[in-house]
Amino acid sequence: MGIEYSLSCPQGGDGTEGDIVSQNAALTARIIEWILQVGDPDIPKLFKLTAAVTSIVPILRAIRKVLDAHPKSKAGITLANSFPTLGFRRLRVAAGKRASLWA
C-alpha cells in the first residue's frame, strides 16, 4: 500500500497560477521535502503533478533534487489524469549526448 499526495488540484481556487501547488517548482519541492522528512521511508509515496503548466521540466528538476536527498525513501511522481492541451516537440541532441529532460 502507498499514499498519493495530490499536488495537482486547485486548492480553494479556480485553477489559475498559484492555486495549483505543482505549478510552482519551489513550492512543490518544499512540500515534498516536508513529507519525506517526517514520513516513513518504507511507505511508498506518489506525488501527483498537474499538466496545467507550460513546461514541467523545472518542476521535475526541483523534485529530483529532493528525491536525491532522500535515497532511502520510496517515492515517485505521477501526472494528472487529464491534459487540457498537449503538444510534443523533438529534443535536439548533440552528437554523442543522450537526450534527457533531467539534464
mmCIF file of N, CA and C in Angstrom:
data_model
loop_
_atom_site.group_PDB
_atom_site.id
_atom_site.type_symbol
_atom_site.label_atom_id
_atom_site.label_comp_id
_atom_site.label_asym_id
_atom_site.label_seq_id
_atom_site.Cartn_x
_atom_site.Cartn_y
_atom_site.Cartn_z
ATOM 1 N N MET A 1 0.841 -1.172 0.000
ATOM 2 C CA MET A 1 0.000 0.000 0.000
ATOM 3 C C MET A 1 0.887 1.236 0.000
ATOM 4 N N GLY A 2 0.421 2.286 -0.600
ATOM 5 C CA GLY A 2 1.150 3.548 -0.632
ATOM 6 C C GLY A 2 0.192 4.712 -0.468
ATOM 7 N N ILE A 3 0.755 5.904 -0.525
ATOM 8 C CA ILE A 3 -0.028 7.124 -0.356
ATOM 9 C C ILE A 3 0.203 8.013 -1.570
ATOM 10 N N GLU A 4 -0.896 8.544 -2.126
ATOM 11 C CA GLU A 4 -0.790 9.521 -3.197
ATOM 12 C C GLU A 4 -1.059 10.903 -2.604
ATOM 13 N N TYR A 5 -0.149 11.816 -2.880
ATOM 14 C CA TYR A 5 -0.295 13.208 -2.451
ATOM 15 C C TYR A 5 -0.649 14.021 -3.683
ATOM 16 N N SER A 6 -1.866 14.543 -3.709
ATOM 17 C CA SER A 6 -2.316 15.302 -4.874
ATOM 18 C C SER A 6 -1.863 16.747 -4.764
ATOM 19 N N LEU A 7 -0.872 17.080 -5.570
ATOM 20 C CA LEU A 7 -0.398 18.461 -5.654
ATOM 21 C C LEU A 7 -0.927 19.100 -6.937
ATOM 22 N N SER A 8 -1.900 18.428 -7.564
ATOM 23 C CA SER A 8 -2.354 18.833 -8.892
ATOM 24 C C SER A 8 -3.714 19.507 -8.909
ATOM 25 N N CYS A 9 -4.451 19.462 -7.842
ATOM 26 C CA CYS A 9 -5.798 20.023 -7.835
ATOM 27 C C CYS A 9 -5.786 21.445 -7.290
ATOM 28 N N PRO A 10 -6.701 22.272 -7.787
ATOM 29 C CA PRO A 10 -6.795 23.632 -7.215
ATOM 30 C C PRO A 10 -7.088 23.555 -5.723
ATOM 31 N N GLN A 11 -6.348 24.313 -4.971
ATOM 32 C CA GLN A 11 -6.517 24.318 -3.519
ATOM 33 C C GLN A 11 -7.333 25.545 -3.114
ATOM 34 N N GLY A 12 -8.622 25.465 -3.328
ATOM 35 C CA GLY A 12 -9.502 26.561 -2.938
ATOM 36 C C GLY A 12 -9.583 27.680 -3.962
ATOM 37 N N GLY A 13 -9.150 27.432 -5.177
ATOM 38 C CA GLY A 13 -9.207 28.473 -6.195
ATOM 39 C C GLY A 13 -9.818 27.957 -7.489
ATOM 40 N N ASP A 14 -9.561 28.688 -8.557
ATOM 41 C CA ASP A 14 -10.165 28.335 -9.846
ATOM 42 C C ASP A 14 -9.195 27.641 -10.795
ATOM 43 N N GLY A 15 -8.022 27.279 -10.317
ATOM 44 C CA GLY A 15 -7.067 26.566 -11.156
ATOM 45 C C GLY A 15 -6.078 27.459 -11.874
ATOM 46 N N THR A 16 -6.119 28.751 -11.617
ATOM 47 C CA THR A 16 -5.151 29.649 -12.237
ATOM 48 C C THR A 16 -3.835 29.565 -11.490
ATOM 49 N N GLU A 17 -2.786 30.171 -12.040
ATOM 50 C CA GLU A 17 -1.443 30.135 -11.444
ATOM 51 C C GLU A 17 -1.503 30.457 -9.959
ATOM 52 N N GLY A 18 -0.916 29.603 -9.173
ATOM 53 C CA GLY A 18 -0.866 29.818 -7.735
ATOM 54 C C GLY A 18 -1.863 28.970 -6.962
ATOM 55 N N ASP A 19 -2.967 28.615 -7.602
ATOM 56 C CA ASP A 19 -3.956 27.778 -6.929
ATOM 57 C C ASP A 19 -3.543 26.319 -6.932
ATOM 58 N N ILE A 20 -2.765 25.917 -7.923
ATOM 59 C CA ILE A 20 -2.318 24.538 -8.038
ATOM 60 C C ILE A 20 -0.869 24.477 -7.582
ATOM 61 N N VAL A 21 -0.627 23.782 -6.497
ATOM 62 C CA VAL A 21 0.698 23.728 -5.878
ATOM 63 C C VAL A 21 1.777 23.350 -6.879
ATOM 64 N N SER A 22 1.516 22.308 -7.675
ATOM 65 C CA SER A 22 2.579 21.800 -8.548
ATOM 66 C C SER A 22 2.823 22.649 -9.790
ATOM 67 N N GLN A 23 2.249 23.836 -9.859
ATOM 68 C CA GLN A 23 2.617 24.801 -10.898
ATOM 69 C C GLN A 23 3.863 25.580 -10.492
ATOM 70 N N ASN A 24 4.241 25.466 -9.234
ATOM 71 C CA ASN A 24 5.362 26.218 -8.689
ATOM 72 C C ASN A 24 6.439 25.219 -8.242
ATOM 73 N N ALA A 25 7.582 25.243 -8.931
ATOM 74 C CA ALA A 25 8.651 24.267 -8.664
ATOM 75 C C ALA A 25 9.153 24.336 -7.223
ATOM 76 N N ALA A 26 9.410 25.527 -6.724
ATOM 77 C CA ALA A 26 9.956 25.675 -5.370
ATOM 78 C C ALA A 26 8.960 25.213 -4.309
ATOM 79 N N LEU A 27 7.699 25.572 -4.480
ATOM 80 C CA LEU A 27 6.677 25.174 -3.510
ATOM 81 C C LEU A 27 6.461 23.662 -3.541
ATOM 82 N N THR A 28 6.437 23.092 -4.726
ATOM 83 C CA THR A 28 6.292 21.638 -4.859
ATOM 84 C C THR A 28 7.443 20.919 -4.155
ATOM 85 N N ALA A 29 8.666 21.363 -4.419
ATOM 86 C CA ALA A 29 9.843 20.747 -3.793
ATOM 87 C C ALA A 29 9.791 20.886 -2.273
ATOM 88 N N ARG A 30 9.361 22.043 -1.777
ATOM 89 C CA ARG A 30 9.304 22.273 -0.333
ATOM 90 C C ARG A 30 8.302 21.325 0.340
ATOM 91 N N ILE A 31 7.147 21.157 -0.268
ATOM 92 C CA ILE A 31 6.126 20.282 0.317
ATOM 93 C C ILE A 31 6.588 18.830 0.293
ATOM 94 N N ILE A 32 7.169 18.399 -0.826
ATOM 95 C CA ILE A 32 7.680 17.025 -0.902
ATOM 96 C C ILE A 32 8.792 16.815 0.126
ATOM 97 N N GLU A 33 9.651 17.795 0.293
ATOM 98 C CA GLU A 33 10.716 17.718 1.300
ATOM 99 C C GLU A 33 10.123 17.524 2.690
ATOM 100 N N TRP A 34 9.122 18.313 3.035
ATOM 101 C CA TRP A 34 8.477 18.187 4.354
ATOM 102 C C TRP A 34 7.939 16.777 4.555
ATOM 103 N N ILE A 35 7.249 16.265 3.551
ATOM 104 C CA ILE A 35 6.647 14.931 3.665
ATOM 105 C C ILE A 35 7.717 13.862 3.832
ATOM 106 N N LEU A 36 8.786 13.955 3.051
ATOM 107 C CA LEU A 36 9.838 12.945 3.137
ATOM 108 C C LEU A 36 10.618 13.047 4.450
ATOM 109 N N GLN A 37 10.726 14.246 5.005
ATOM 110 C CA GLN A 37 11.430 14.406 6.284
ATOM 111 C C GLN A 37 10.699 13.712 7.423
ATOM 112 N N VAL A 38 9.381 13.783 7.434
ATOM 113 C CA VAL A 38 8.623 13.257 8.571
ATOM 114 C C VAL A 38 7.969 11.905 8.299
ATOM 115 N N GLY A 39 7.886 11.523 7.031
ATOM 116 C CA GLY A 39 7.215 10.280 6.681
ATOM 117 C C GLY A 39 8.108 9.056 6.835
ATOM 118 N N ASP A 40 7.480 7.908 6.925
ATOM 119 C CA ASP A 40 8.181 6.632 6.992
ATOM 120 C C ASP A 40 8.763 6.340 5.610
ATOM 121 N N PRO A 41 10.084 6.191 5.492
ATOM 122 C CA PRO A 41 10.689 5.968 4.181
ATOM 123 C C PRO A 41 10.288 4.650 3.536
ATOM 124 N N ASP A 42 9.747 3.714 4.321
ATOM 125 C CA ASP A 42 9.335 2.425 3.782
ATOM 126 C C ASP A 42 7.922 2.428 3.189
ATOM 127 N N ILE A 43 7.159 3.469 3.454
ATOM 128 C CA ILE A 43 5.819 3.578 2.877
ATOM 129 C C ILE A 43 5.933 4.313 1.545
ATOM 130 N N PRO A 44 5.545 3.672 0.445
ATOM 131 C CA PRO A 44 5.638 4.322 -0.865
ATOM 132 C C PRO A 44 4.761 5.569 -0.950
ATOM 133 N N LYS A 45 5.311 6.586 -1.579
ATOM 134 C CA LYS A 45 4.607 7.847 -1.742
ATOM 135 C C LYS A 45 4.649 8.251 -3.214
ATOM 136 N N LEU A 46 3.505 8.626 -3.768
ATOM 137 C CA LEU A 46 3.428 9.166 -5.124
ATOM 138 C C LEU A 46 2.936 10.594 -5.027
ATOM 139 N N PHE A 47 3.625 11.480 -5.710
ATOM 140 C CA PHE A 47 3.258 12.891 -5.719
ATOM 141 C C PHE A 47 2.668 13.210 -7.089
ATOM 142 N N LYS A 48 1.352 13.518 -7.100
ATOM 143 C CA LYS A 48 0.658 13.751 -8.367
ATOM 144 C C LYS A 48 0.808 15.211 -8.776
ATOM 145 N N LEU A 49 1.317 15.406 -9.987
ATOM 146 C CA LEU A 49 1.556 16.738 -10.531
ATOM 147 C C LEU A 49 0.472 17.119 -11.526
ATOM 148 N N THR A 50 0.397 18.389 -11.841
ATOM 149 C CA THR A 50 -0.569 18.879 -12.804
ATOM 150 C C THR A 50 0.028 18.950 -14.207
ATOM 151 N N ALA A 51 -0.835 18.855 -15.186
ATOM 152 C CA ALA A 51 -0.421 19.069 -16.577
ATOM 153 C C ALA A 51 -0.634 20.531 -16.980
ATOM 154 N N ALA A 52 -1.181 21.326 -16.085
ATOM 155 C CA ALA A 52 -1.503 22.723 -16.376
ATOM 156 C C ALA A 52 -0.292 23.638 -16.171
ATOM 157 N N VAL A 53 0.781 23.323 -16.878
ATOM 158 C CA VAL A 53 1.999 24.139 -16.852
ATOM 159 C C VAL A 53 2.540 24.242 -18.284
ATOM 160 N N THR A 54 3.290 25.297 -18.552
ATOM 161 C CA THR A 54 3.882 25.424 -19.884
ATOM 162 C C THR A 54 5.075 24.499 -20.057
ATOM 163 N N SER A 55 5.776 24.208 -18.977
ATOM 164 C CA SER A 55 6.894 23.264 -19.016
ATOM 165 C C SER A 55 7.011 22.583 -17.658
ATOM 166 N N ILE A 56 7.035 21.278 -17.680
ATOM 167 C CA ILE A 56 7.152 20.517 -16.432
ATOM 168 C C ILE A 56 8.615 20.323 -16.033
ATOM 169 N N VAL A 57 9.530 20.628 -16.930
ATOM 170 C CA VAL A 57 10.959 20.373 -16.698
ATOM 171 C C VAL A 57 11.482 21.037 -15.428
ATOM 172 N N PRO A 58 11.238 22.333 -15.182
ATOM 173 C CA PRO A 58 11.761 22.930 -13.935
ATOM 174 C C PRO A 58 11.180 22.279 -12.681
ATOM 175 N N ILE A 59 9.948 21.841 -12.767
ATOM 176 C CA ILE A 59 9.315 21.194 -11.622
ATOM 177 C C ILE A 59 9.964 19.831 -11.369
ATOM 178 N N LEU A 60 10.190 19.079 -12.440
ATOM 179 C CA LEU A 60 10.847 17.782 -12.302
ATOM 180 C C LEU A 60 12.266 17.917 -11.757
ATOM 181 N N ARG A 61 12.978 18.922 -12.201
ATOM 182 C CA ARG A 61 14.343 19.132 -11.704
ATOM 183 C C ARG A 61 14.340 19.452 -10.215
ATOM 184 N N ALA A 62 13.395 20.274 -9.774
ATOM 185 C CA ALA A 62 13.304 20.612 -8.347
ATOM 186 C C ALA A 62 12.961 19.373 -7.521
ATOM 187 N N ILE A 63 12.054 18.556 -8.030
ATOM 188 C CA ILE A 63 11.674 17.333 -7.324
ATOM 189 C C ILE A 63 12.839 16.355 -7.280
ATOM 190 N N ARG A 64 13.560 16.261 -8.365
ATOM 191 C CA ARG A 64 14.694 15.324 -8.393
ATOM 192 C C ARG A 64 15.713 15.650 -7.310
ATOM 193 N N LYS A 65 15.976 16.931 -7.079
ATOM 194 C CA LYS A 65 16.922 17.321 -6.020
ATOM 195 C C LYS A 65 16.442 16.813 -4.663
ATOM 196 N N VAL A 66 15.154 16.931 -4.419
ATOM 197 C CA VAL A 66 14.596 16.473 -3.146
ATOM 198 C C VAL A 66 14.697 14.950 -3.048
ATOM 199 N N LEU A 67 14.298 14.257 -4.106
ATOM 200 C CA LEU A 67 14.348 12.792 -4.077
ATOM 201 C C LEU A 67 15.780 12.294 -3.927
ATOM 202 N N ASP A 68 16.727 12.968 -4.563
ATOM 203 C CA ASP A 68 18.137 12.586 -4.427
ATOM 204 C C ASP A 68 18.638 12.744 -2.991
ATOM 205 N N ALA A 69 18.049 13.689 -2.255
ATOM 206 C CA ALA A 69 18.446 13.916 -0.860
ATOM 207 C C ALA A 69 17.837 12.869 0.090
ATOM 208 N N HIS A 70 16.913 12.067 -0.424
ATOM 209 C CA HIS A 70 16.246 11.040 0.381
ATOM 210 C C HIS A 70 16.310 9.701 -0.354
ATOM 211 N N PRO A 71 17.510 9.164 -0.551
ATOM 212 C CA PRO A 71 17.654 7.953 -1.363
ATOM 213 C C PRO A 71 16.984 6.706 -0.781
ATOM 214 N N LYS A 72 16.710 6.688 0.502
ATOM 215 C CA LYS A 72 16.086 5.507 1.116
ATOM 216 C C LYS A 72 14.557 5.570 1.088
ATOM 217 N N SER A 73 14.021 6.724 0.709
ATOM 218 C CA SER A 73 12.568 6.869 0.664
ATOM 219 C C SER A 73 12.013 6.257 -0.610
ATOM 220 N N LYS A 74 10.903 5.554 -0.467
ATOM 221 C CA LYS A 74 10.192 5.010 -1.620
ATOM 222 C C LYS A 74 9.229 6.099 -2.089
ATOM 223 N N ALA A 75 9.644 6.824 -3.117
ATOM 224 C CA ALA A 75 8.848 7.960 -3.571
ATOM 225 C C ALA A 75 8.983 8.116 -5.075
ATOM 226 N N GLY A 76 7.938 8.636 -5.677
ATOM 227 C CA GLY A 76 7.948 8.883 -7.113
ATOM 228 C C GLY A 76 6.905 9.915 -7.479
ATOM 229 N N ILE A 77 6.780 10.166 -8.762
ATOM 230 C CA ILE A 77 5.808 11.153 -9.235
ATOM 231 C C ILE A 77 4.867 10.510 -10.240
ATOM 232 N N THR A 78 3.731 11.116 -10.371
ATOM 233 C CA THR A 78 2.749 10.723 -11.381
ATOM 234 C C THR A 78 2.121 12.012 -11.895
ATOM 235 N N LEU A 79 1.573 11.936 -13.098
ATOM 236 C CA LEU A 79 0.938 13.116 -13.677
ATOM 237 C C LEU A 79 -0.566 13.062 -13.498
ATOM 238 N N ALA A 80 -1.170 14.217 -13.633
ATOM 239 C CA ALA A 80 -2.616 14.339 -13.514
ATOM 240 C C ALA A 80 -3.305 13.428 -14.522
ATOM 241 N N ASN A 81 -4.585 13.179 -14.284
ATOM 242 C CA ASN A 81 -5.318 12.276 -15.160
ATOM 243 C C ASN A 81 -6.039 12.984 -16.300
ATOM 244 N N SER A 82 -5.834 14.287 -16.456
ATOM 245 C CA SER A 82 -6.409 14.999 -17.600
ATOM 246 C C SER A 82 -5.409 16.027 -18.101
ATOM 247 N N PHE A 83 -5.422 16.228 -19.386
ATOM 248 C CA PHE A 83 -4.491 17.138 -20.031
ATOM 249 C C PHE A 83 -5.278 18.092 -20.920
ATOM 250 N N PRO A 84 -5.435 19.357 -20.489
ATOM 251 C CA PRO A 84 -6.232 20.295 -21.277
ATOM 252 C C PRO A 84 -5.663 20.513 -22.685
ATOM 253 N N THR A 85 -4.382 20.576 -22.804
ATOM 254 C CA THR A 85 -3.719 20.659 -24.110
ATOM 255 C C THR A 85 -2.439 19.869 -24.006
ATOM 256 N N LEU A 86 -2.019 19.327 -25.104
ATOM 257 C CA LEU A 86 -0.826 18.508 -25.078
ATOM 258 C C LEU A 86 -0.082 18.709 -26.384
ATOM 259 N N GLY A 87 1.157 19.106 -26.312
ATOM 260 C CA GLY A 87 1.972 19.280 -27.509
ATOM 261 C C GLY A 87 3.279 18.539 -27.352
ATOM 262 N N PHE A 88 3.806 18.098 -28.454
ATOM 263 C CA PHE A 88 5.068 17.370 -28.429
ATOM 264 C C PHE A 88 6.105 18.141 -29.230
ATOM 265 N N ARG A 89 7.340 18.036 -28.835
ATOM 266 C CA ARG A 89 8.429 18.633 -29.599
ATOM 267 C C ARG A 89 9.607 17.685 -29.556
ATOM 268 N N ARG A 90 10.424 17.786 -30.569
ATOM 269 C CA ARG A 90 11.606 16.940 -30.617
ATOM 270 C C ARG A 90 12.711 17.553 -29.781
ATOM 271 N N LEU A 91 13.430 16.708 -29.084
ATOM 272 C CA LEU A 91 14.591 17.163 -28.338
ATOM 273 C C LEU A 91 15.786 17.159 -29.276
ATOM 274 N N ARG A 92 16.519 18.227 -29.304
ATOM 275 C CA ARG A 92 17.734 18.272 -30.104
ATOM 276 C C ARG A 92 18.863 17.671 -29.294
ATOM 277 N N VAL A 93 19.538 16.740 -29.891
ATOM 278 C CA VAL A 93 20.586 16.015 -29.183
ATOM 279 C C VAL A 93 21.915 16.259 -29.894
ATOM 280 N N ALA A 94 22.885 16.757 -29.124
ATOM 281 C CA ALA A 94 24.213 16.956 -29.679
ATOM 282 C C ALA A 94 24.870 15.584 -29.898
ATOM 283 N N ALA A 95 25.796 15.532 -30.822
ATOM 284 C CA ALA A 95 26.469 14.266 -31.147
ATOM 285 C C ALA A 95 27.074 13.661 -29.881
ATOM 286 N N GLY A 96 26.776 12.410 -29.657
ATOM 287 C CA GLY A 96 27.343 11.700 -28.508
ATOM 288 C C GLY A 96 26.648 11.962 -27.184
ATOM 289 N N LYS A 97 25.620 12.795 -27.165
ATOM 290 C CA LYS A 97 24.907 13.121 -25.915
ATOM 291 C C LYS A 97 23.577 12.405 -25.902
ATOM 292 N N ARG A 98 23.133 12.046 -24.724
ATOM 293 C CA ARG A 98 21.853 11.392 -24.550
ATOM 294 C C ARG A 98 20.775 12.432 -24.272
ATOM 295 N N ALA A 99 19.614 12.294 -24.896
ATOM 296 C CA ALA A 99 18.515 13.201 -24.652
ATOM 297 C C ALA A 99 17.905 12.905 -23.286
ATOM 298 N N SER A 100 17.658 13.936 -22.509
ATOM 299 C CA SER A 100 17.077 13.744 -21.199
ATOM 300 C C SER A 100 16.403 15.007 -20.726
ATOM 301 N N LEU A 101 15.248 14.864 -20.129
ATOM 302 C CA LEU A 101 14.588 16.014 -19.504
ATOM 303 C C LEU A 101 15.286 16.396 -18.209
ATOM 304 N N TRP A 102 16.027 15.471 -17.641
ATOM 305 C CA TRP A 102 16.677 15.691 -16.355
ATOM 306 C C TRP A 102 17.987 16.450 -16.480
ATOM 307 N N ALA A 103 18.512 16.577 -17.665
ATOM 308 C CA ALA A 103 19.840 17.186 -17.853
ATOM 309 C C ALA A 103 19.895 18.618 -17.388
#
